[in-house]
mmCIF file with all atom_site columns, C-alpha atoms in Angstrom:
data_model
loop_
_atom_site.group_PDB
_atom_site.id
_atom_site.type_symbol
_atom_site.label_atom_id
_atom_site.label_alt_id
_atom_site.label_comp_id
_atom_site.label_asym_id
_atom_site.label_entity_id
_atom_site.label_seq_id
_atom_site.pdbx_PDB_ins_code
_atom_site.Cartn_x
_atom_site.Cartn_y
_atom_site.Cartn_z
_atom_site.occupancy
_atom_site.B_iso_or_equiv
_atom_site.pdbx_formal_charge
_atom_site.auth_seq_id
_atom_site.auth_comp_id
_atom_site.auth_asym_id
_atom_site.auth_atom_id
_atom_site.pdbx_PDB_model_num
ATOM 1   C CA . MET A 1 1   ? -83.622  26.890 51.876 1.00 40.00 ? 1   MET A CA 1
ATOM 2   C CA . THR A 1 2   ? -85.091  29.379 49.255 1.00 45.00 ? 2   THR A CA 1
ATOM 3   C CA . LYS A 1 3   ? -85.234  32.962 49.948 1.00 56.00 ? 3   LYS A CA 1
ATOM 4   C CA . ALA A 1 4   ? -88.654  34.325 50.370 1.00 67.00 ? 4   ALA A CA 1
ATOM 5   C CA . ALA A 1 5   ? -90.037  36.529 47.616 1.00 73.00 ? 5   ALA A CA 1
ATOM 6   C CA . PRO A 1 6   ? -89.718  40.305 48.526 1.00 85.00 ? 6   PRO A CA 1
ATOM 7   C CA . ILE A 1 7   ? -93.030  42.052 49.189 1.00 88.00 ? 7   ILE A CA 1
ATOM 8   C CA . CYS A 1 8   ? -94.192  45.231 47.452 1.00 89.00 ? 8   CYS A CA 1
ATOM 9   C CA . VAL A 1 9   ? -94.873  47.951 49.987 1.00 91.00 ? 9   VAL A CA 1
ATOM 10  C CA . ALA A 1 10  ? -95.288  50.991 47.853 1.00 93.00 ? 10  ALA A CA 1
ATOM 11  C CA . ARG A 1 11  ? -95.444  52.452 44.390 1.00 95.00 ? 11  ARG A CA 1
ATOM 12  C CA . ILE A 1 12  ? -93.856  55.654 43.290 1.00 96.00 ? 12  ILE A CA 1
ATOM 13  C CA . GLY A 1 13  ? -96.239  58.026 41.430 1.00 95.00 ? 13  GLY A CA 1
ATOM 14  C CA . ALA A 1 14  ? -95.972  61.214 39.540 1.00 96.00 ? 14  ALA A CA 1
ATOM 15  C CA . ALA A 1 15  ? -93.590  64.088 40.473 1.00 95.00 ? 15  ALA A CA 1
ATOM 16  C CA . HIS A 1 16  ? -94.914  66.604 43.066 1.00 96.00 ? 16  HIS A CA 1
ATOM 17  C CA . GLY A 1 17  ? -93.608  69.968 42.598 1.00 90.00 ? 17  GLY A CA 1
ATOM 18  C CA . VAL A 1 18  ? -90.138  70.851 41.128 1.00 90.00 ? 18  VAL A CA 1
ATOM 19  C CA . ARG A 1 19  ? -87.666  69.646 43.867 1.00 90.00 ? 19  ARG A CA 1
ATOM 20  C CA . GLY A 1 20  ? -87.806  66.068 43.285 1.00 93.00 ? 20  GLY A CA 1
ATOM 21  C CA . GLU A 1 21  ? -90.737  65.111 45.556 1.00 95.00 ? 21  GLU A CA 1
ATOM 22  C CA . VAL A 1 22  ? -92.745  62.129 44.351 1.00 97.00 ? 22  VAL A CA 1
ATOM 23  C CA . ARG A 1 23  ? -96.294  60.891 45.239 1.00 96.00 ? 23  ARG A CA 1
ATOM 24  C CA . LEU A 1 24  ? -95.877  57.656 47.032 1.00 96.00 ? 24  LEU A CA 1
ATOM 25  C CA . TRP A 1 25  ? -98.725  55.054 47.293 1.00 93.00 ? 25  TRP A CA 1
ATOM 26  C CA . PRO A 1 26  ? -97.924  52.894 50.218 1.00 92.00 ? 26  PRO A CA 1
ATOM 27  C CA . PHE A 1 27  ? -99.532  49.424 50.668 1.00 86.00 ? 27  PHE A CA 1
ATOM 28  C CA . THR A 1 28  ? -98.883  49.100 54.333 1.00 84.00 ? 28  THR A CA 1
ATOM 29  C CA . GLU A 1 29  ? -101.532 49.266 57.123 1.00 81.00 ? 29  GLU A CA 1
ATOM 30  C CA . ASP A 1 30  ? -99.721  52.327 58.481 1.00 87.00 ? 30  ASP A CA 1
ATOM 31  C CA . PRO A 1 31  ? -98.827  54.597 55.419 1.00 90.00 ? 31  PRO A CA 1
ATOM 32  C CA . MET A 1 32  ? -95.993  56.151 57.275 1.00 92.00 ? 32  MET A CA 1
ATOM 33  C CA . ALA A 1 33  ? -94.246  52.723 57.855 1.00 90.00 ? 33  ALA A CA 1
ATOM 34  C CA . VAL A 1 34  ? -92.417  52.802 54.699 1.00 90.00 ? 34  VAL A CA 1
ATOM 35  C CA . ILE A 1 35  ? -90.026  55.258 56.246 1.00 91.00 ? 35  ILE A CA 1
ATOM 36  C CA . ASP A 1 36  ? -89.166  52.707 58.999 1.00 89.00 ? 36  ASP A CA 1
ATOM 37  C CA . TYR A 1 37  ? -88.228  49.749 56.547 1.00 89.00 ? 37  TYR A CA 1
ATOM 38  C CA . GLY A 1 38  ? -85.022  51.412 55.521 1.00 88.00 ? 38  GLY A CA 1
ATOM 39  C CA . PRO A 1 39  ? -83.892  51.304 51.910 1.00 93.00 ? 39  PRO A CA 1
ATOM 40  C CA . LEU A 1 40  ? -86.655  49.958 49.492 1.00 95.00 ? 40  LEU A CA 1
ATOM 41  C CA . SER A 1 41  ? -85.687  48.186 46.301 1.00 94.00 ? 41  SER A CA 1
ATOM 42  C CA . THR A 1 42  ? -87.081  47.453 42.822 1.00 94.00 ? 42  THR A CA 1
ATOM 43  C CA . LYS A 1 43  ? -88.254  43.883 42.488 1.00 88.00 ? 43  LYS A CA 1
ATOM 44  C CA . ASP A 1 44  ? -85.124  42.712 40.816 1.00 90.00 ? 44  ASP A CA 1
ATOM 45  C CA . GLY A 1 45  ? -83.021  44.473 43.470 1.00 90.00 ? 45  GLY A CA 1
ATOM 46  C CA . THR A 1 46  ? -80.953  46.638 41.046 1.00 94.00 ? 46  THR A CA 1
ATOM 47  C CA . ARG A 1 47  ? -82.099  50.027 42.443 1.00 95.00 ? 47  ARG A CA 1
ATOM 48  C CA . GLN A 1 48  ? -82.671  51.180 45.945 1.00 95.00 ? 48  GLN A CA 1
ATOM 49  C CA . PHE A 1 49  ? -84.529  54.213 47.265 1.00 96.00 ? 49  PHE A CA 1
ATOM 50  C CA . GLU A 1 50  ? -84.664  55.486 50.843 1.00 94.00 ? 50  GLU A CA 1
ATOM 51  C CA . VAL A 1 51  ? -87.585  57.582 51.934 1.00 95.00 ? 51  VAL A CA 1
ATOM 52  C CA . VAL A 1 52  ? -85.847  60.597 53.792 1.00 94.00 ? 52  VAL A CA 1
ATOM 53  C CA . ARG A 1 53  ? -89.194  62.136 54.808 1.00 94.00 ? 53  ARG A CA 1
ATOM 54  C CA . ALA A 1 54  ? -92.790  62.064 53.869 1.00 95.00 ? 54  ALA A CA 1
ATOM 55  C CA . ARG A 1 55  ? -96.071  63.678 54.738 1.00 95.00 ? 55  ARG A CA 1
ATOM 56  C CA . ILE A 1 56  ? -99.669  62.477 54.242 1.00 94.00 ? 56  ILE A CA 1
ATOM 57  C CA . ALA A 1 57  ? -101.677 63.893 51.339 1.00 92.00 ? 57  ALA A CA 1
ATOM 58  C CA . LYS A 1 58  ? -105.181 62.875 50.550 1.00 86.00 ? 58  LYS A CA 1
ATOM 59  C CA . ASP A 1 59  ? -104.877 59.135 49.686 1.00 85.00 ? 59  ASP A CA 1
ATOM 60  C CA . HIS A 1 60  ? -101.021 58.987 49.208 1.00 92.00 ? 60  HIS A CA 1
ATOM 61  C CA . LEU A 1 61  ? -97.819  60.426 50.754 1.00 95.00 ? 61  LEU A CA 1
ATOM 62  C CA . VAL A 1 62  ? -95.635  63.163 49.223 1.00 96.00 ? 62  VAL A CA 1
ATOM 63  C CA . ALA A 1 63  ? -92.188  61.829 49.800 1.00 96.00 ? 63  ALA A CA 1
ATOM 64  C CA . VAL A 1 64  ? -88.561  63.033 49.394 1.00 96.00 ? 64  VAL A CA 1
ATOM 65  C CA . LEU A 1 65  ? -86.298  60.107 48.267 1.00 96.00 ? 65  LEU A CA 1
ATOM 66  C CA . LYS A 1 66  ? -82.603  60.176 48.795 1.00 95.00 ? 66  LYS A CA 1
ATOM 67  C CA . GLY A 1 67  ? -80.843  60.914 45.546 1.00 93.00 ? 67  GLY A CA 1
ATOM 68  C CA . ILE A 1 68  ? -83.898  62.290 43.825 1.00 95.00 ? 68  ILE A CA 1
ATOM 69  C CA . ALA A 1 69  ? -83.394  66.049 43.679 1.00 94.00 ? 69  ALA A CA 1
ATOM 70  C CA . THR A 1 70  ? -85.153  67.358 40.603 1.00 95.00 ? 70  THR A CA 1
ATOM 71  C CA . ARG A 1 71  ? -88.598  67.016 38.819 1.00 96.00 ? 71  ARG A CA 1
ATOM 72  C CA . GLU A 1 72  ? -86.829  65.240 36.089 1.00 96.00 ? 72  GLU A CA 1
ATOM 73  C CA . ASP A 1 73  ? -85.346  62.684 38.289 1.00 95.00 ? 73  ASP A CA 1
ATOM 74  C CA . ALA A 1 74  ? -88.837  62.121 39.939 1.00 96.00 ? 74  ALA A CA 1
ATOM 75  C CA . GLU A 1 75  ? -90.457  61.753 36.575 1.00 96.00 ? 75  GLU A CA 1
ATOM 76  C CA . ARG A 1 76  ? -87.973  58.982 35.453 1.00 96.00 ? 76  ARG A CA 1
ATOM 77  C CA . ILE A 1 77  ? -88.960  56.816 38.430 1.00 96.00 ? 77  ILE A CA 1
ATOM 78  C CA . ASN A 1 78  ? -92.742  57.221 38.177 1.00 96.00 ? 78  ASN A CA 1
ATOM 79  C CA . GLY A 1 79  ? -94.433  53.866 38.393 1.00 95.00 ? 79  GLY A CA 1
ATOM 80  C CA . LEU A 1 80  ? -91.715  52.037 40.027 1.00 96.00 ? 80  LEU A CA 1
ATOM 81  C CA . GLU A 1 81  ? -92.796  49.412 42.710 1.00 94.00 ? 81  GLU A CA 1
ATOM 82  C CA . LEU A 1 82  ? -90.822  49.318 45.767 1.00 95.00 ? 82  LEU A CA 1
ATOM 83  C CA . TYR A 1 83  ? -90.044  46.076 47.663 1.00 93.00 ? 83  TYR A CA 1
ATOM 84  C CA . ILE A 1 84  ? -88.631  44.965 51.060 1.00 92.00 ? 84  ILE A CA 1
ATOM 85  C CA . ASP A 1 85  ? -87.424  41.407 52.335 1.00 88.00 ? 85  ASP A CA 1
ATOM 86  C CA . ARG A 1 86  ? -90.169  39.657 54.050 1.00 83.00 ? 86  ARG A CA 1
ATOM 87  C CA . GLY A 1 87  ? -88.002  39.444 57.234 1.00 82.00 ? 87  GLY A CA 1
ATOM 88  C CA . LYS A 1 88  ? -88.423  43.131 57.753 1.00 84.00 ? 88  LYS A CA 1
ATOM 89  C CA . LEU A 1 89  ? -92.228  42.891 58.182 1.00 82.00 ? 89  LEU A CA 1
ATOM 90  C CA . PRO A 1 90  ? -93.819  42.028 61.424 1.00 81.00 ? 90  PRO A CA 1
ATOM 91  C CA . GLU A 1 91  ? -95.378  38.504 61.863 1.00 83.00 ? 91  GLU A CA 1
ATOM 92  C CA . THR A 1 92  ? -99.180  38.544 61.260 1.00 83.00 ? 92  THR A CA 1
ATOM 93  C CA . ASP A 1 93  ? -101.679 37.878 63.997 1.00 86.00 ? 93  ASP A CA 1
ATOM 94  C CA . GLU A 1 94  ? -104.006 34.869 63.948 1.00 86.00 ? 94  GLU A CA 1
ATOM 95  C CA . GLY A 1 95  ? -106.489 35.468 61.040 1.00 83.00 ? 95  GLY A CA 1
ATOM 96  C CA . GLU A 1 96  ? -104.375 38.299 59.530 1.00 86.00 ? 96  GLU A CA 1
ATOM 97  C CA . TYR A 1 97  ? -102.558 37.632 56.180 1.00 87.00 ? 97  TYR A CA 1
ATOM 98  C CA . TYR A 1 98  ? -100.296 39.541 53.776 1.00 84.00 ? 98  TYR A CA 1
ATOM 99  C CA . HIS A 1 99  ? -102.015 39.782 50.522 1.00 85.00 ? 99  HIS A CA 1
ATOM 100 C CA . THR A 1 100 ? -98.969  38.381 48.761 1.00 85.00 ? 100 THR A CA 1
ATOM 101 C CA . ASP A 1 101 ? -99.517  35.054 50.778 1.00 88.00 ? 101 ASP A CA 1
ATOM 102 C CA . LEU A 1 102 ? -103.068 34.875 49.454 1.00 93.00 ? 102 LEU A CA 1
ATOM 103 C CA . ILE A 1 103 ? -102.750 35.742 45.916 1.00 91.00 ? 103 ILE A CA 1
ATOM 104 C CA . GLY A 1 104 ? -102.429 32.476 43.851 1.00 94.00 ? 104 GLY A CA 1
ATOM 105 C CA . LEU A 1 105 ? -103.989 30.237 46.351 1.00 96.00 ? 105 LEU A CA 1
ATOM 106 C CA . ARG A 1 106 ? -106.523 27.727 44.996 1.00 97.00 ? 106 ARG A CA 1
ATOM 107 C CA . ALA A 1 107 ? -110.037 28.557 45.811 1.00 97.00 ? 107 ALA A CA 1
ATOM 108 C CA . LEU A 1 108 ? -112.062 25.493 46.908 1.00 97.00 ? 108 LEU A CA 1
ATOM 109 C CA . ASP A 1 109 ? -115.824 25.201 47.671 1.00 96.00 ? 109 ASP A CA 1
ATOM 110 C CA . PRO A 1 110 ? -116.743 23.408 51.025 1.00 96.00 ? 110 PRO A CA 1
ATOM 111 C CA . ALA A 1 111 ? -116.765 20.030 49.195 1.00 96.00 ? 111 ALA A CA 1
ATOM 112 C CA . GLY A 1 112 ? -113.294 20.446 47.920 1.00 95.00 ? 112 GLY A CA 1
ATOM 113 C CA . THR A 1 113 ? -113.998 21.211 44.303 1.00 95.00 ? 113 THR A CA 1
ATOM 114 C CA . GLU A 1 114 ? -111.631 23.881 42.896 1.00 96.00 ? 114 GLU A CA 1
ATOM 115 C CA . ILE A 1 115 ? -113.575 27.028 41.871 1.00 96.00 ? 115 ILE A CA 1
ATOM 116 C CA . GLY A 1 116 ? -110.522 29.085 40.825 1.00 96.00 ? 116 GLY A CA 1
ATOM 117 C CA . LYS A 1 117 ? -107.542 31.054 42.289 1.00 97.00 ? 117 LYS A CA 1
ATOM 118 C CA . VAL A 1 118 ? -107.233 34.057 44.316 1.00 96.00 ? 118 VAL A CA 1
ATOM 119 C CA . PHE A 1 119 ? -106.555 36.747 42.005 1.00 95.00 ? 119 PHE A CA 1
ATOM 120 C CA . ALA A 1 120 ? -106.279 39.838 44.244 1.00 92.00 ? 120 ALA A CA 1
ATOM 121 C CA . ILE A 1 121 ? -107.532 41.291 47.493 1.00 89.00 ? 121 ILE A CA 1
ATOM 122 C CA . HIS A 1 122 ? -109.143 44.806 47.344 1.00 86.00 ? 122 HIS A CA 1
ATOM 123 C CA . ASN A 1 123 ? -110.317 47.304 49.776 1.00 79.00 ? 123 ASN A CA 1
ATOM 124 C CA . PHE A 1 124 ? -112.464 50.198 48.344 1.00 77.00 ? 124 PHE A CA 1
ATOM 125 C CA . GLY A 1 125 ? -113.287 51.500 51.878 1.00 73.00 ? 125 GLY A CA 1
ATOM 126 C CA . ALA A 1 126 ? -116.061 49.198 53.071 1.00 78.00 ? 126 ALA A CA 1
ATOM 127 C CA . GLY A 1 127 ? -113.911 46.068 53.907 1.00 83.00 ? 127 GLY A CA 1
ATOM 128 C CA . ASP A 1 128 ? -111.662 43.646 52.255 1.00 89.00 ? 128 ASP A CA 1
ATOM 129 C CA . ILE A 1 129 ? -112.878 41.962 48.938 1.00 92.00 ? 129 ILE A CA 1
ATOM 130 C CA . ILE A 1 130 ? -111.392 38.734 47.710 1.00 95.00 ? 130 ILE A CA 1
ATOM 131 C CA . GLU A 1 131 ? -111.231 38.488 43.887 1.00 96.00 ? 131 GLU A CA 1
ATOM 132 C CA . ILE A 1 132 ? -111.470 34.815 42.584 1.00 96.00 ? 132 ILE A CA 1
ATOM 133 C CA . ALA A 1 133 ? -110.325 34.064 39.031 1.00 96.00 ? 133 ALA A CA 1
ATOM 134 C CA . PRO A 1 134 ? -112.402 30.861 37.769 1.00 95.00 ? 134 PRO A CA 1
ATOM 135 C CA . PRO A 1 135 ? -111.035 28.863 35.075 1.00 93.00 ? 135 PRO A CA 1
ATOM 136 C CA . GLN A 1 136 ? -113.618 30.585 32.639 1.00 93.00 ? 136 GLN A CA 1
ATOM 137 C CA . GLY A 1 137 ? -115.818 33.572 32.773 1.00 92.00 ? 137 GLY A CA 1
ATOM 138 C CA . SER A 1 138 ? -115.570 36.776 34.833 1.00 93.00 ? 138 SER A CA 1
ATOM 139 C CA . THR A 1 139 ? -113.789 37.025 38.234 1.00 94.00 ? 139 THR A CA 1
ATOM 140 C CA . LEU A 1 140 ? -115.881 36.773 41.476 1.00 94.00 ? 140 LEU A CA 1
ATOM 141 C CA . LEU A 1 141 ? -115.626 39.590 43.911 1.00 94.00 ? 141 LEU A CA 1
ATOM 142 C CA . LEU A 1 142 ? -116.731 38.359 47.332 1.00 95.00 ? 142 LEU A CA 1
ATOM 143 C CA . PRO A 1 143 ? -116.432 39.809 50.867 1.00 94.00 ? 143 PRO A CA 1
ATOM 144 C CA . PHE A 1 144 ? -113.320 38.555 52.733 1.00 94.00 ? 144 PHE A CA 1
ATOM 145 C CA . THR A 1 145 ? -115.050 37.609 55.878 1.00 93.00 ? 145 THR A CA 1
ATOM 146 C CA . ASP A 1 146 ? -115.075 34.539 57.989 1.00 93.00 ? 146 ASP A CA 1
ATOM 147 C CA . ALA A 1 147 ? -118.567 33.511 56.671 1.00 93.00 ? 147 ALA A CA 1
ATOM 148 C CA . VAL A 1 148 ? -117.462 33.438 53.022 1.00 95.00 ? 148 VAL A CA 1
ATOM 149 C CA . VAL A 1 149 ? -113.849 32.480 53.620 1.00 96.00 ? 149 VAL A CA 1
ATOM 150 C CA . PRO A 1 150 ? -113.909 30.323 56.738 1.00 96.00 ? 150 PRO A CA 1
ATOM 151 C CA . THR A 1 151 ? -110.597 28.535 56.061 1.00 95.00 ? 151 THR A CA 1
ATOM 152 C CA . VAL A 1 152 ? -107.211 30.046 54.892 1.00 96.00 ? 152 VAL A CA 1
ATOM 153 C CA . ASP A 1 153 ? -104.690 27.192 54.716 1.00 95.00 ? 153 ASP A CA 1
ATOM 154 C CA . LEU A 1 154 ? -101.514 28.782 53.673 1.00 91.00 ? 154 LEU A CA 1
ATOM 155 C CA . THR A 1 155 ? -99.536  25.299 54.064 1.00 92.00 ? 155 THR A CA 1
ATOM 156 C CA . GLY A 1 156 ? -102.009 23.499 52.078 1.00 95.00 ? 156 GLY A CA 1
ATOM 157 C CA . GLY A 1 157 ? -102.113 26.358 49.411 1.00 95.00 ? 157 GLY A CA 1
ATOM 158 C CA . HIS A 1 158 ? -105.867 27.007 49.435 1.00 97.00 ? 158 HIS A CA 1
ATOM 159 C CA . VAL A 1 159 ? -108.796 28.868 50.694 1.00 97.00 ? 159 VAL A CA 1
ATOM 160 C CA . VAL A 1 160 ? -112.432 27.603 51.222 1.00 97.00 ? 160 VAL A CA 1
ATOM 161 C CA . ILE A 1 161 ? -115.083 29.685 49.769 1.00 97.00 ? 161 ILE A CA 1
ATOM 162 C CA . VAL A 1 162 ? -118.644 29.538 50.816 1.00 96.00 ? 162 VAL A CA 1
ATOM 163 C CA . MET A 1 163 ? -120.793 31.427 48.154 1.00 93.00 ? 163 MET A CA 1
ATOM 164 C CA . PRO A 1 164 ? -123.206 33.707 49.823 1.00 88.00 ? 164 PRO A CA 1
ATOM 165 C CA . GLN A 1 165 ? -126.926 33.132 49.254 1.00 81.00 ? 165 GLN A CA 1
ATOM 166 C CA . GLU A 1 166 ? -127.547 36.838 48.637 1.00 63.00 ? 166 GLU A CA 1
ATOM 167 C CA . ILE A 1 167 ? -125.354 39.685 48.510 1.00 54.00 ? 167 ILE A CA 1
ATOM 168 C CA . GLU A 1 168 ? -126.768 42.949 49.674 1.00 56.00 ? 168 GLU A CA 1
ATOM 169 C CA . GLY A 1 169 ? -127.776 45.230 46.880 1.00 54.00 ? 169 GLY A CA 1
ATOM 170 C CA . ASP A 1 170 ? -128.324 42.488 44.368 1.00 49.00 ? 170 ASP A CA 1
ATOM 171 C CA . SER A 1 171 ? -132.326 42.503 44.677 1.00 49.00 ? 171 SER A CA 1
ATOM 172 C CA . PRO A 1 172 ? -133.942 43.057 41.328 1.00 51.00 ? 172 PRO A CA 1
ATOM 173 C CA . ARG A 1 173 ? -135.253 46.676 40.934 1.00 47.00 ? 173 ARG A CA 1
ATOM 174 C CA . ASP A 1 174 ? -138.988 47.334 40.680 1.00 48.00 ? 174 ASP A CA 1
ATOM 175 C CA . ALA A 1 175 ? -140.313 47.093 37.226 1.00 45.00 ? 175 ALA A CA 1
ATOM 176 C CA . ASP A 1 176 ? -142.578 50.148 37.846 1.00 46.00 ? 176 ASP A CA 1
ATOM 177 C CA . ILE A 1 177 ? -140.414 53.127 37.055 1.00 45.00 ? 177 ILE A CA 1
#
């Protein structure tokens, strides 16, 4: 049995202040959940960091990490991604997925023809967006809704994409300006 790949739950950002605090960008539904997971590791597992305490700031956390006591310490770890073992995460509900499970899946049209691969899942504040990378050309950004993505088959390794007929906001502008 192979061990499941670790899941990235946060990224360390720039130093905050002079006492070793860091900006922490959590990728969890509840930003403060990163405290509850225990030690977080780099992807290769060679370094571990424990979030001692954190507070919410605009769109990130300001966190104290065990063993990081100075601004210089904090600056040295800027940009590190932090991971946990999959087993520490709760099971998903029906129709919910971890982004890591979706990225890399084949994207098929309803007839079963491959149109690309799932490149990323984004959320810019107005709902989830699925990004599909076709074999050639620009990626496609589509709403991650039941209408556009009616099937997610993790076991089969694919999603079905029904291209929307019209995406709101794509209507041509008036020629009379």
